[in-house]
mmCIF file of C-alpha atoms in Angstrom:
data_model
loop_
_atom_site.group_PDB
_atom_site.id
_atom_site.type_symbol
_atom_site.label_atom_id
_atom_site.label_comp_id
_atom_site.label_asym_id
_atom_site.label_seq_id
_atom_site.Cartn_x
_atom_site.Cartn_y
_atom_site.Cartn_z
ATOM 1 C CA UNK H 729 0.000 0.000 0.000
ATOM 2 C CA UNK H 730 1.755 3.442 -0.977
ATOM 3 C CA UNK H 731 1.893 6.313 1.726
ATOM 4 C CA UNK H 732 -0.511 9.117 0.861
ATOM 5 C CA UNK H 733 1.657 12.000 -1.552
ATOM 6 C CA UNK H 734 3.373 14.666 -0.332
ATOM 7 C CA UNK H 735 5.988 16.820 -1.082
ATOM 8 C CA UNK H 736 9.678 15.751 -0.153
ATOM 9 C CA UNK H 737 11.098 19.097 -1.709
ATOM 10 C CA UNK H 738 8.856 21.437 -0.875
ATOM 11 C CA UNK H 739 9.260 25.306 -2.246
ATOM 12 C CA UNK H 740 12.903 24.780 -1.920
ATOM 13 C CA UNK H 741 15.714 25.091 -4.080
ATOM 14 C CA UNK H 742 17.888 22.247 -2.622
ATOM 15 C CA UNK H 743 17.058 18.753 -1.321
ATOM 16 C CA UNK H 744 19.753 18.859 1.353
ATOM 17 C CA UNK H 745 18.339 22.200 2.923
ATOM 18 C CA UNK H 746 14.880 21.540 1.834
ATOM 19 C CA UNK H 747 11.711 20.866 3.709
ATOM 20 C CA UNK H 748 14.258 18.282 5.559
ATOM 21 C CA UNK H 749 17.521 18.327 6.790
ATOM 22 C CA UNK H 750 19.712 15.526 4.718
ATOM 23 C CA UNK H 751 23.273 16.590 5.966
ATOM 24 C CA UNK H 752 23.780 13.195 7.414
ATOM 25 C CA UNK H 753 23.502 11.924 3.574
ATOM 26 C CA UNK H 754 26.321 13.572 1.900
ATOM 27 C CA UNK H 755 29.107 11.575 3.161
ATOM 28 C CA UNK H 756 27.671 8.093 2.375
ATOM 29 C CA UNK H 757 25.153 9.368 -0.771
ATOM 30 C CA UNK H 758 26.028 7.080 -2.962
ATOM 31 C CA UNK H 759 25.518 3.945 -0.682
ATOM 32 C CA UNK H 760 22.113 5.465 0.747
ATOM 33 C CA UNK H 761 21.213 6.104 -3.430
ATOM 34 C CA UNK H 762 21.157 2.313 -4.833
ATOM 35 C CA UNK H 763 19.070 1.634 -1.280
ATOM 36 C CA UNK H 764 16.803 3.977 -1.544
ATOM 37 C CA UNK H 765 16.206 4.970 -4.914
ATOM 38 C CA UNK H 766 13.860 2.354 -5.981
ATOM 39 C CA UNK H 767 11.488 2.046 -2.389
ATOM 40 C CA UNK H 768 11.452 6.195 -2.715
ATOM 41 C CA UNK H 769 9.853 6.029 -5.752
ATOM 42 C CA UNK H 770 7.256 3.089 -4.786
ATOM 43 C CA UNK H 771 6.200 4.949 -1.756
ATOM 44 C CA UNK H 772 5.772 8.615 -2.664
ATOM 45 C CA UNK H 773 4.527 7.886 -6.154
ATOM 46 C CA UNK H 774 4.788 10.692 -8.446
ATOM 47 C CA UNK H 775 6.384 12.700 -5.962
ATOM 48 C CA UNK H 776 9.146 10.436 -5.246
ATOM 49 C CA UNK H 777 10.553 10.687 -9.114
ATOM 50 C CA UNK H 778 13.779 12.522 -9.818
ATOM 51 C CA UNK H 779 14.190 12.619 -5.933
ATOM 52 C CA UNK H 780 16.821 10.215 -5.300
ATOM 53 C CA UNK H 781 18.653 11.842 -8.653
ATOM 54 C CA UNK H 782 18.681 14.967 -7.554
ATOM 55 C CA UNK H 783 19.145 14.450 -4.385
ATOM 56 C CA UNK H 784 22.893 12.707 -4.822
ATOM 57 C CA UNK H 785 23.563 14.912 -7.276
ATOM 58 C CA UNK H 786 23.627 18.048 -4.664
ATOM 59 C CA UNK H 787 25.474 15.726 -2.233
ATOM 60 C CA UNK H 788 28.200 15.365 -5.185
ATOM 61 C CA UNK H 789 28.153 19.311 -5.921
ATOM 62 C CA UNK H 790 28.600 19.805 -2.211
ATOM 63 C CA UNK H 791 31.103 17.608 -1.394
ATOM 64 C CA UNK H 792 33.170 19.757 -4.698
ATOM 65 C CA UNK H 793 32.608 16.021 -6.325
ATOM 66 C CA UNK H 794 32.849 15.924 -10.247
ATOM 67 C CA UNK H 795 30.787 18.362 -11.422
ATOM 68 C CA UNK H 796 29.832 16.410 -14.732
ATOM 69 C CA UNK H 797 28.557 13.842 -12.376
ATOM 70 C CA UNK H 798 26.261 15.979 -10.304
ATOM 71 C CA UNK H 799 24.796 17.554 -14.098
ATOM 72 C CA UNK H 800 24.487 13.762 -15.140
ATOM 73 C CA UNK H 801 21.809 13.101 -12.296
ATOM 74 C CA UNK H 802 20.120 16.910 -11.502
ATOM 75 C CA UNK H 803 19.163 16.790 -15.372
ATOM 76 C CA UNK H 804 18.005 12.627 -15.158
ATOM 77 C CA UNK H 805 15.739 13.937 -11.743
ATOM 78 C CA UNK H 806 14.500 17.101 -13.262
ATOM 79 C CA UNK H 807 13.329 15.687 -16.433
ATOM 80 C CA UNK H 808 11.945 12.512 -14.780
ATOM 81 C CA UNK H 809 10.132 15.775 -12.052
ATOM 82 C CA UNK H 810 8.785 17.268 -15.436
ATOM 83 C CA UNK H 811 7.639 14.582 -17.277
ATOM 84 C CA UNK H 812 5.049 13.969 -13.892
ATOM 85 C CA UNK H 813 4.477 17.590 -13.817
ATOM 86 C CA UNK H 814 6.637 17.435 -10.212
ATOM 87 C CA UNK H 815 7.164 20.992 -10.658
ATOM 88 C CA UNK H 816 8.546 21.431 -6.636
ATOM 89 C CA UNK H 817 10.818 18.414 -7.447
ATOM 90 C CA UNK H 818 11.882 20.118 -10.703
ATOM 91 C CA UNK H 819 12.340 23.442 -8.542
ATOM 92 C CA UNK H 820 15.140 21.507 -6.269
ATOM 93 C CA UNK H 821 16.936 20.804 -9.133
ATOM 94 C CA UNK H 822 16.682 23.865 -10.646
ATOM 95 C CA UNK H 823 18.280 25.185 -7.330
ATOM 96 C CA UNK H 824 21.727 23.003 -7.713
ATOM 97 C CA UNK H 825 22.020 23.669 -11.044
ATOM 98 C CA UNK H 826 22.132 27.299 -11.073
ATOM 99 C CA UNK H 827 24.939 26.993 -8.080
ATOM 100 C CA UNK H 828 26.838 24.743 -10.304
ATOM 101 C CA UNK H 829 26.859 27.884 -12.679
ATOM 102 C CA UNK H 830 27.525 30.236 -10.141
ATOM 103 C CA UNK H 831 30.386 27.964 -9.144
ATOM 104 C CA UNK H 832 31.702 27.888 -12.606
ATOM 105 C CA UNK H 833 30.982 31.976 -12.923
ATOM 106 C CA UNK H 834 27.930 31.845 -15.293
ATOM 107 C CA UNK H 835 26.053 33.749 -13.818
ATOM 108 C CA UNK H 836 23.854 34.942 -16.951
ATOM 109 C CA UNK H 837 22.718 31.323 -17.620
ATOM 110 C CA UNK H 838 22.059 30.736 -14.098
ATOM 111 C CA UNK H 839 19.748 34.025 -14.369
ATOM 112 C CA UNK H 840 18.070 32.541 -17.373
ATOM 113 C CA UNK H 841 17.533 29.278 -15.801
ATOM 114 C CA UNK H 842 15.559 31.087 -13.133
ATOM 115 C CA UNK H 843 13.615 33.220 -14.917
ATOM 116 C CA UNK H 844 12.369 30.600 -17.115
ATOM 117 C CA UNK H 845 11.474 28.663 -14.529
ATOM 118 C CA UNK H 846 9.606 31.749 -12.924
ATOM 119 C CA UNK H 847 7.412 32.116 -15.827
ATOM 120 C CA UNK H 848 6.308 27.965 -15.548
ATOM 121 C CA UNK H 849 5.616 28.895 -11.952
ATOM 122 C CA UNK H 850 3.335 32.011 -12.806
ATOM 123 C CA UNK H 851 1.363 29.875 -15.638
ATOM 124 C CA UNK H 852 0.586 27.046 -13.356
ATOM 125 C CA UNK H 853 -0.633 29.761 -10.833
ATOM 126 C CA UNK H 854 2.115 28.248 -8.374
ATOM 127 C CA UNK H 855 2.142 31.095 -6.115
ATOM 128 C CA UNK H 856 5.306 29.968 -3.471
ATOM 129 C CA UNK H 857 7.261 28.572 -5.975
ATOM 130 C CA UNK H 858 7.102 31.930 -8.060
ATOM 131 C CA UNK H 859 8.254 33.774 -4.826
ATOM 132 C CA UNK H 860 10.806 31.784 -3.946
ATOM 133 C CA UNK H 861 12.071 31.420 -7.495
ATOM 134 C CA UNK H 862 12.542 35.332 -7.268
ATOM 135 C CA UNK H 863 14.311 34.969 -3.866
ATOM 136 C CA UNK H 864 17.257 33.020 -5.929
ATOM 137 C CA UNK H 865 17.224 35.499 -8.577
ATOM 138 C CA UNK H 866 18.042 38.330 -5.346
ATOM 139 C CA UNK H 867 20.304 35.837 -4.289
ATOM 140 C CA UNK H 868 21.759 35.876 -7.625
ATOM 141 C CA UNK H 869 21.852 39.402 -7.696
ATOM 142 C CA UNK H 870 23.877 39.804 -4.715
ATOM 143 C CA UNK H 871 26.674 38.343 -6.961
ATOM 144 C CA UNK H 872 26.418 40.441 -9.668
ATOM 145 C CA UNK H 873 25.997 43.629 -7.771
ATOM 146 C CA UNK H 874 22.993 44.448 -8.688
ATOM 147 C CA UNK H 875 21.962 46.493 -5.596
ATOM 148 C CA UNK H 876 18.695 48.048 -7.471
ATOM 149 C CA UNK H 877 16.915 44.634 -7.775
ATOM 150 C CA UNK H 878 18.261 44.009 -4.094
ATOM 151 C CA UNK H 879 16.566 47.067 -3.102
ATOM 152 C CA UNK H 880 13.314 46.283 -4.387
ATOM 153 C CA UNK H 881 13.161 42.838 -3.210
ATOM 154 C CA UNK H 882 13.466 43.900 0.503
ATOM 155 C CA UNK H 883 10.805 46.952 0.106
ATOM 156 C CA UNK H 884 8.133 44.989 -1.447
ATOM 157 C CA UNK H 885 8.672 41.306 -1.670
ATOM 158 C CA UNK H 886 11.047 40.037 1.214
ATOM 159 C CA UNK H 887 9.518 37.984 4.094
ATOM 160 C CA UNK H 888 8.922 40.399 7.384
ATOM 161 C CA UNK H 889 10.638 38.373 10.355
ATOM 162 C CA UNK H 890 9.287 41.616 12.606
ATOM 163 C CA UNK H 891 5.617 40.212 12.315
ATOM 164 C CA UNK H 892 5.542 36.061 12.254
ATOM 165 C CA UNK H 893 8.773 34.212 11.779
ATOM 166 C CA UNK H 894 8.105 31.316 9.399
ATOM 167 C CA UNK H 895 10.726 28.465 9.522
ATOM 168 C CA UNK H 896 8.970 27.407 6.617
ATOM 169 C CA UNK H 897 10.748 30.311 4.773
ATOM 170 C CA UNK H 898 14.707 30.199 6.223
ATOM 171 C CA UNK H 899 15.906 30.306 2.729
ATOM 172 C CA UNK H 900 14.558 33.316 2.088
ATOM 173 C CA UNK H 901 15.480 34.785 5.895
ATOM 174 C CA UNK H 902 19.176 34.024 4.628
ATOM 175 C CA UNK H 903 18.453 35.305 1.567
ATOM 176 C CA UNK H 904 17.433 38.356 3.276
ATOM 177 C CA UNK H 905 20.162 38.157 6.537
ATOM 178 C CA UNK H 906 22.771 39.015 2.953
ATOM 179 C CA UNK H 907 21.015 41.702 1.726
ATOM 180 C CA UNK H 908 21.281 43.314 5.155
ATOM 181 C CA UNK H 909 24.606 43.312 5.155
ATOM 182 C CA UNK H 910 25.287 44.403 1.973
ATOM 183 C CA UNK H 911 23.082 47.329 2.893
ATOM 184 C CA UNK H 912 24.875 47.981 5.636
ATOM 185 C CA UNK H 913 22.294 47.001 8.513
ATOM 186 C CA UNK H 914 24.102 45.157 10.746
ATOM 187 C CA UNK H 915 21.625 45.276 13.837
ATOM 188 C CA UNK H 916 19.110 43.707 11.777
ATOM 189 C CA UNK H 917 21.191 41.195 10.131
ATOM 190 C CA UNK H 918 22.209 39.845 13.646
ATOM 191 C CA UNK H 919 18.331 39.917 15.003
ATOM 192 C CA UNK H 920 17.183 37.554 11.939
ATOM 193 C CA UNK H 921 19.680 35.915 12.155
ATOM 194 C CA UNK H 922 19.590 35.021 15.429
ATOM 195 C CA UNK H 923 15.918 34.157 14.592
ATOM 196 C CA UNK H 924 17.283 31.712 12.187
ATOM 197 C CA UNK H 925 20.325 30.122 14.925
ATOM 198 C CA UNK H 926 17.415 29.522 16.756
ATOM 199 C CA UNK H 927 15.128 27.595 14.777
ATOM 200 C CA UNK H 928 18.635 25.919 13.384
ATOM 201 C CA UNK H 929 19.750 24.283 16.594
ATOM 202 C CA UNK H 930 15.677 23.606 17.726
ATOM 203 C CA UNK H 931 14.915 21.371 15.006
ATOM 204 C CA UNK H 932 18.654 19.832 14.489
ATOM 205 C CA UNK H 933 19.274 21.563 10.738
ATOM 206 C CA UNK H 934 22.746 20.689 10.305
ATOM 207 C CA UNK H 935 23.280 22.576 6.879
ATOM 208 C CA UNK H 936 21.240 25.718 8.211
ATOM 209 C CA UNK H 937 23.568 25.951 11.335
ATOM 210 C CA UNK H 938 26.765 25.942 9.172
ATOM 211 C CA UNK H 939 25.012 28.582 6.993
ATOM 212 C CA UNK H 940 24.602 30.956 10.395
ATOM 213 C CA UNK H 941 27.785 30.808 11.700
ATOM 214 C CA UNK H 942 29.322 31.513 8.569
ATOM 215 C CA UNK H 943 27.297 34.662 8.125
ATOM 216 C CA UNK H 944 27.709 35.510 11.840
ATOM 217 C CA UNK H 945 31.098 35.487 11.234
ATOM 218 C CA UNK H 946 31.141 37.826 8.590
ATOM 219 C CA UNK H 947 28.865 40.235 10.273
ATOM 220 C CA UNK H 948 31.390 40.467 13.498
ATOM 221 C CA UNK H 949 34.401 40.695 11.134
ATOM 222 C CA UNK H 950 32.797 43.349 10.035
ATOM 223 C CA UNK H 951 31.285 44.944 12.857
ATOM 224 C CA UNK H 952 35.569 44.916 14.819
ATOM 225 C CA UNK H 953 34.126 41.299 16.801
ATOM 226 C CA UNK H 954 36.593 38.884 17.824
ATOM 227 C CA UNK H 955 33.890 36.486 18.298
ATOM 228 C CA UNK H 956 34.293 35.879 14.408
ATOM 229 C CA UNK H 957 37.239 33.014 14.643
ATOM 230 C CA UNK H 958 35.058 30.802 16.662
ATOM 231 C CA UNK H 959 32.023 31.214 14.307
ATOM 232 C CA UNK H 960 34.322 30.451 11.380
ATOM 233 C CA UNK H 961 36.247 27.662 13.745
ATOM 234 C CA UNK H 962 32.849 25.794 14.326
ATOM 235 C CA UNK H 963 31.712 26.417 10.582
ATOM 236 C CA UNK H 964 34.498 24.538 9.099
ATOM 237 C CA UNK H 965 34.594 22.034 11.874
ATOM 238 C CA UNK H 966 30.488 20.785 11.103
ATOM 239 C CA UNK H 967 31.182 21.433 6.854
ATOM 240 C CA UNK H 968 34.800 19.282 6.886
ATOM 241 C CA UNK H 969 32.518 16.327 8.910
ATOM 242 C CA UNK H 970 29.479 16.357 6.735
ATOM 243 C CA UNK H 971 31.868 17.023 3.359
ATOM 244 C CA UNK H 972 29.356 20.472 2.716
ATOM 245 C CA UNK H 973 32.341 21.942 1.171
ATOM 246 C CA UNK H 974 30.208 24.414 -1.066
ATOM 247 C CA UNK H 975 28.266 25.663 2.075
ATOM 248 C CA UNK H 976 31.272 27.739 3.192
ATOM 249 C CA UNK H 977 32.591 28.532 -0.278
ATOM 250 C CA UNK H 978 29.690 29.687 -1.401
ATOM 251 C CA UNK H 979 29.899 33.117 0.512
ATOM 252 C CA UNK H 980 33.043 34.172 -1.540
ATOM 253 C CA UNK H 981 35.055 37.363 -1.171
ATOM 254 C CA UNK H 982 32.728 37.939 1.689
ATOM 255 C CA UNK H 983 34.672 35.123 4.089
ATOM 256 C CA UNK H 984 37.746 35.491 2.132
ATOM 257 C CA UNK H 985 39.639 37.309 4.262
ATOM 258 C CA UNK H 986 38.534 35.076 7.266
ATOM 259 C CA UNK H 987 40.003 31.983 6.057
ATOM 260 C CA UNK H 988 43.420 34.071 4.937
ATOM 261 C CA UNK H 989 43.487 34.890 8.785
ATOM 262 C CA UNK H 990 42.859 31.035 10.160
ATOM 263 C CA UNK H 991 45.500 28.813 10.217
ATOM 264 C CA UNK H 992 44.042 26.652 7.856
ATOM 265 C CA UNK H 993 45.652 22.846 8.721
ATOM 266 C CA UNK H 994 43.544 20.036 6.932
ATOM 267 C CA UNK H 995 42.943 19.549 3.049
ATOM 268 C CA UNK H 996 39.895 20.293 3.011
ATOM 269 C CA UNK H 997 40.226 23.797 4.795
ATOM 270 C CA UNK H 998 43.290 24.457 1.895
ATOM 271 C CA UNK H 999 40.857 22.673 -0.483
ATOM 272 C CA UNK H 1000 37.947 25.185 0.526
ATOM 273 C CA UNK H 1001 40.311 28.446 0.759
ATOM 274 C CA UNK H 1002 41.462 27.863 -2.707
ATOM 275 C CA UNK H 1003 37.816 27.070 -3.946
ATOM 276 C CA UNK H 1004 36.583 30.648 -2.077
ATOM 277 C CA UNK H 1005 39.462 32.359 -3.951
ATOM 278 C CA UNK H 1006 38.184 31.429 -7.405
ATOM 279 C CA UNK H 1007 34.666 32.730 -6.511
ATOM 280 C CA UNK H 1008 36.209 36.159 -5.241
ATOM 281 C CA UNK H 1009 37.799 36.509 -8.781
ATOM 282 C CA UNK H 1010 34.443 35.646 -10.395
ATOM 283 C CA UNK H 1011 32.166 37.938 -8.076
ATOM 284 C CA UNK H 1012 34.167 40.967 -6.134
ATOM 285 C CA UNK H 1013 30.925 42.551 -5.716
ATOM 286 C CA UNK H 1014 29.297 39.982 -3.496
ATOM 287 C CA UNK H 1015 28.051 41.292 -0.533
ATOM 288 C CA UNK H 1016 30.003 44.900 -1.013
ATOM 289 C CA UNK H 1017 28.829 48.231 -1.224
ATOM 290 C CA UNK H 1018 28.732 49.807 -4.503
ATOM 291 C CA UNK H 1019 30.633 52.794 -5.047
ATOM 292 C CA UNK H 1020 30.473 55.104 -8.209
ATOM 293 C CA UNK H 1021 34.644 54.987 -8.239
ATOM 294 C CA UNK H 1022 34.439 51.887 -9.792
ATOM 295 C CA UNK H 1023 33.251 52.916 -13.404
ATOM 296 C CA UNK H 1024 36.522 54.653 -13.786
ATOM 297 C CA UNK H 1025 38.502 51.287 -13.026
ATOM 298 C CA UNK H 1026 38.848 48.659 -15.150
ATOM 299 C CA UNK H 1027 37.553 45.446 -14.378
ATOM 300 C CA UNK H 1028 41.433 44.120 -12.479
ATOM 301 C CA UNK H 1029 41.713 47.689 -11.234
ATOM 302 C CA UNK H 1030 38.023 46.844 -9.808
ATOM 303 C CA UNK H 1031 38.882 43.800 -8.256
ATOM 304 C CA UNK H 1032 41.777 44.440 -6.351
ATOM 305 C CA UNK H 1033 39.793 47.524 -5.098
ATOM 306 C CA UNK H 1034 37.754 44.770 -3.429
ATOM 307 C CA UNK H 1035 39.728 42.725 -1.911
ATOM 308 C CA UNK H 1036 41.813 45.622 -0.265
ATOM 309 C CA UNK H 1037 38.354 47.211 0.547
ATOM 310 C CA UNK H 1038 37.859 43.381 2.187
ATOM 311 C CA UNK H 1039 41.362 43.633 4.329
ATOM 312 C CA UNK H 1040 43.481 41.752 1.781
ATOM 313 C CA UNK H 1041 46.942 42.787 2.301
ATOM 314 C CA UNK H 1042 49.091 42.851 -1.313
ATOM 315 C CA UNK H 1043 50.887 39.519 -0.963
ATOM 316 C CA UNK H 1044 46.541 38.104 -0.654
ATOM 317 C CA UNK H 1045 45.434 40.022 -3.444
ATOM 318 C CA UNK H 1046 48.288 38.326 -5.778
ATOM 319 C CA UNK H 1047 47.308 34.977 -4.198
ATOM 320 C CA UNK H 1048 44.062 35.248 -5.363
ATOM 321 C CA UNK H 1049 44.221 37.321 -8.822
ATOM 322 C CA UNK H 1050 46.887 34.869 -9.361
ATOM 323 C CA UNK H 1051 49.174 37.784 -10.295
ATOM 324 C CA UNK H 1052 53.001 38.738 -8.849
ATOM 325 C CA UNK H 1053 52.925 41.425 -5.895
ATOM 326 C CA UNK H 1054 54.783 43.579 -8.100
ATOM 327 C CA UNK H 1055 51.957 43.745 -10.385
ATOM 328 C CA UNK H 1056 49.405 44.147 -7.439
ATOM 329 C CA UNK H 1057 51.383 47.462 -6.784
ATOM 330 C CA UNK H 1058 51.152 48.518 -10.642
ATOM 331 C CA UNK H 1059 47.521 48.194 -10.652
ATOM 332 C CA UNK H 1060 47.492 50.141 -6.698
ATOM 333 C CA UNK H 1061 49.240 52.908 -8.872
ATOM 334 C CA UNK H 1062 46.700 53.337 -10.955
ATOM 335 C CA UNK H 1063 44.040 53.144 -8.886
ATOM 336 C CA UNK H 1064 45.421 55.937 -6.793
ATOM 337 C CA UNK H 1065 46.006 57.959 -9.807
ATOM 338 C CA UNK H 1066 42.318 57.784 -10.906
ATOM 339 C CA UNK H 1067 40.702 58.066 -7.714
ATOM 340 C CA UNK H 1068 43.447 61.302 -6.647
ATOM 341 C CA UNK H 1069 44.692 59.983 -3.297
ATOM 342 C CA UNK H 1070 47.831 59.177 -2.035
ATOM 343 C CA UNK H 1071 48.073 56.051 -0.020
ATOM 344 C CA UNK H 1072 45.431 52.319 0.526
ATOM 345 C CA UNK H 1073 43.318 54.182 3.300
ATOM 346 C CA UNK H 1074 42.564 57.046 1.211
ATOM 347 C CA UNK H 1075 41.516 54.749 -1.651
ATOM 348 C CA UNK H 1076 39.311 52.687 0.761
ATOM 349 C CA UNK H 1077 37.715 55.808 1.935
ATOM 350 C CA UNK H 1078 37.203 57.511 -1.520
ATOM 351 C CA UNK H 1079 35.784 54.143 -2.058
ATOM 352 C CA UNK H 1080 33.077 54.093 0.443
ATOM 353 C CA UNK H 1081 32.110 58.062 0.227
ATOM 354 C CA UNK H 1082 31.155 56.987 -3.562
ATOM 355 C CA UNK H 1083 28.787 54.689 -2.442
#
């Protein structure tokens, strides 16, 4: 006798950090997968199909597995989600796939991806799955910079923690905990946030917990806290045992300069520093106040604005531009020249007046 339907996804765009918790999965995925696939599939029904696909295919793309793998089984699941018009199944997949572009800096496609997706959502009248489907595309936005469409987001669409809190909608509270900080509204990022902790550690959401202490410590980094190391400490203590590389890696420029100040001692810390680096080259505007100086930079002159905005001494910046110190100092030149000041702090503060 199959179990009534319901949804195993829910309005999310992951499995792992979904309507459940499946942290305890990505280590051994592959064993639970051949177990599990078939009975998944017999019980749910039509919601069970694609699940088991997907579902190892995010544990793959967190773990920083092959990422041909991962597009091997998100494609199998959301196709199989489609064909029985699984469209919250399809929506999970959806999710991983557009970080597997982020991670490989395509953002545009990702974007595309979305909005396609959005405009299934509207014709089938799926109200939650439209909103949260324009939650990624803010999250989205975040990396590109794109403060405007941040903006608008949090005045008219963004969930309002200050009336009900709805656990239901944490992605979108994270979501919403970055686009506080990138505005600058600290005090508010730490109250939902601790909102979020809460619920985290309540209901045992491994994943979610790894998620908050990452972002706490970027808020006390920023905020002069020395309570930031043990946030990051216990961060990549929970990701390294659970393998959810990506969680950490994710964030980008933004805990950049947090890992350069850890003494990073296991591969997968070195593995997940070097990973971080690559997405600060892709996206130097994640998470960082615009300023109107950078039009008259070019796009290197740009970049190592960030990361010296972000605390990145010059011997960092080369690290991660994967340029020589000396040329770090050519391009400093330069961007003192254009911006008319003399010295880093005066190009940091130019920086930050244009905003």
């Amino acid at each position: 006798c199959a179990l009534p339907e319901f949804s195993a996804s829910g309005n999310f765009p992951s499995l792992i950090n979904g309507r459940k918790d499946l942290c305890r999965w990505i280590p051994l995925a592959s064993k639970y997968y051949h177990f599990l696939k078939e009975p998944i599939e017999l019980l749910f029904k039509n919601y069970g199909v694609g699940l088991a696909d997907i579902a190892l295919g995010e544990a793959y793309f967190e773990r920083g597995d092959s990422s041909e793998d991962s597009l091997i089984l998100l494609h199998r699941g959301k196709q199989a989600a489609a064909a029985y018009g699984m469209l919250e199944t399809e929506f999970a997949a959806i999710g991983v796939l557009v970080r597997i572009m982020v991670s490989q800096n395509g953002l545009e496609p990702a974007i595309a991806l979305v909005k396609q997706f959005q405009k299934k959502a509207a014709t089938q009248e799926k109200r939650d799955l439209y909103r949260a489907a324009a939650a990624l595309l803010v999250w989205l936005a975040l990396y590109s910079g794109n403060q405007d469409k941040v903006a608008q987001w949090m005045l008219n669409d963004a969930p309002n923690e200050n009336n009900i809190f709805y656990p239901i909608n944490h992605d979108c509270y994270l979501t919403k905990v970055r686009c506080y900080i990138l505005q600058g509204r600290d005090i508010e990022a730490m109250s939902l946030l601790s909102q979020i902790k809460n619920y985290a550690e309540a209901c045992d959401r491994i994943y979610l917990d790894i998620k908050c202490e990452i972002l706490f410590a970027i808020l006390e980094y920023r905020m002069g806290q020395d309570a930031w190391q043990s946030h990051m400490t216990r961060a990549l203590t929970i990701a390294e045992h659970y393998r959810t590389f990506r969680a950490i890696t994710e964030e980008g420029i933004a805990v950049l300069v947090l890992l350069q100040k850890m003494k990073l001692q296991t591969s997968f810390e070195r593995s997940v520093l070097a990973e971080t680096m690559q997405q600060a080259v892709y996206y130097p505007d994640y998470l960082m106040k615009a300023g109107k100086v950078a039009h008259a930079l070019t796009e290197t002159e740009n970049k190592v604005l960030r990361l010296m905005e972000n605390g990145q001494t010059n011997e960092e910046i080369a690290a991660v531009l994967h340029i020589s110190v000396r040329t770090v100092k050519y391009h400093l030149t330069n961007i003192y020249a254009k911006l008319e000041v003399k010295n880093r702090s005066q190009a940091i503060k130019a920086a930050h007046q244009s905003g």
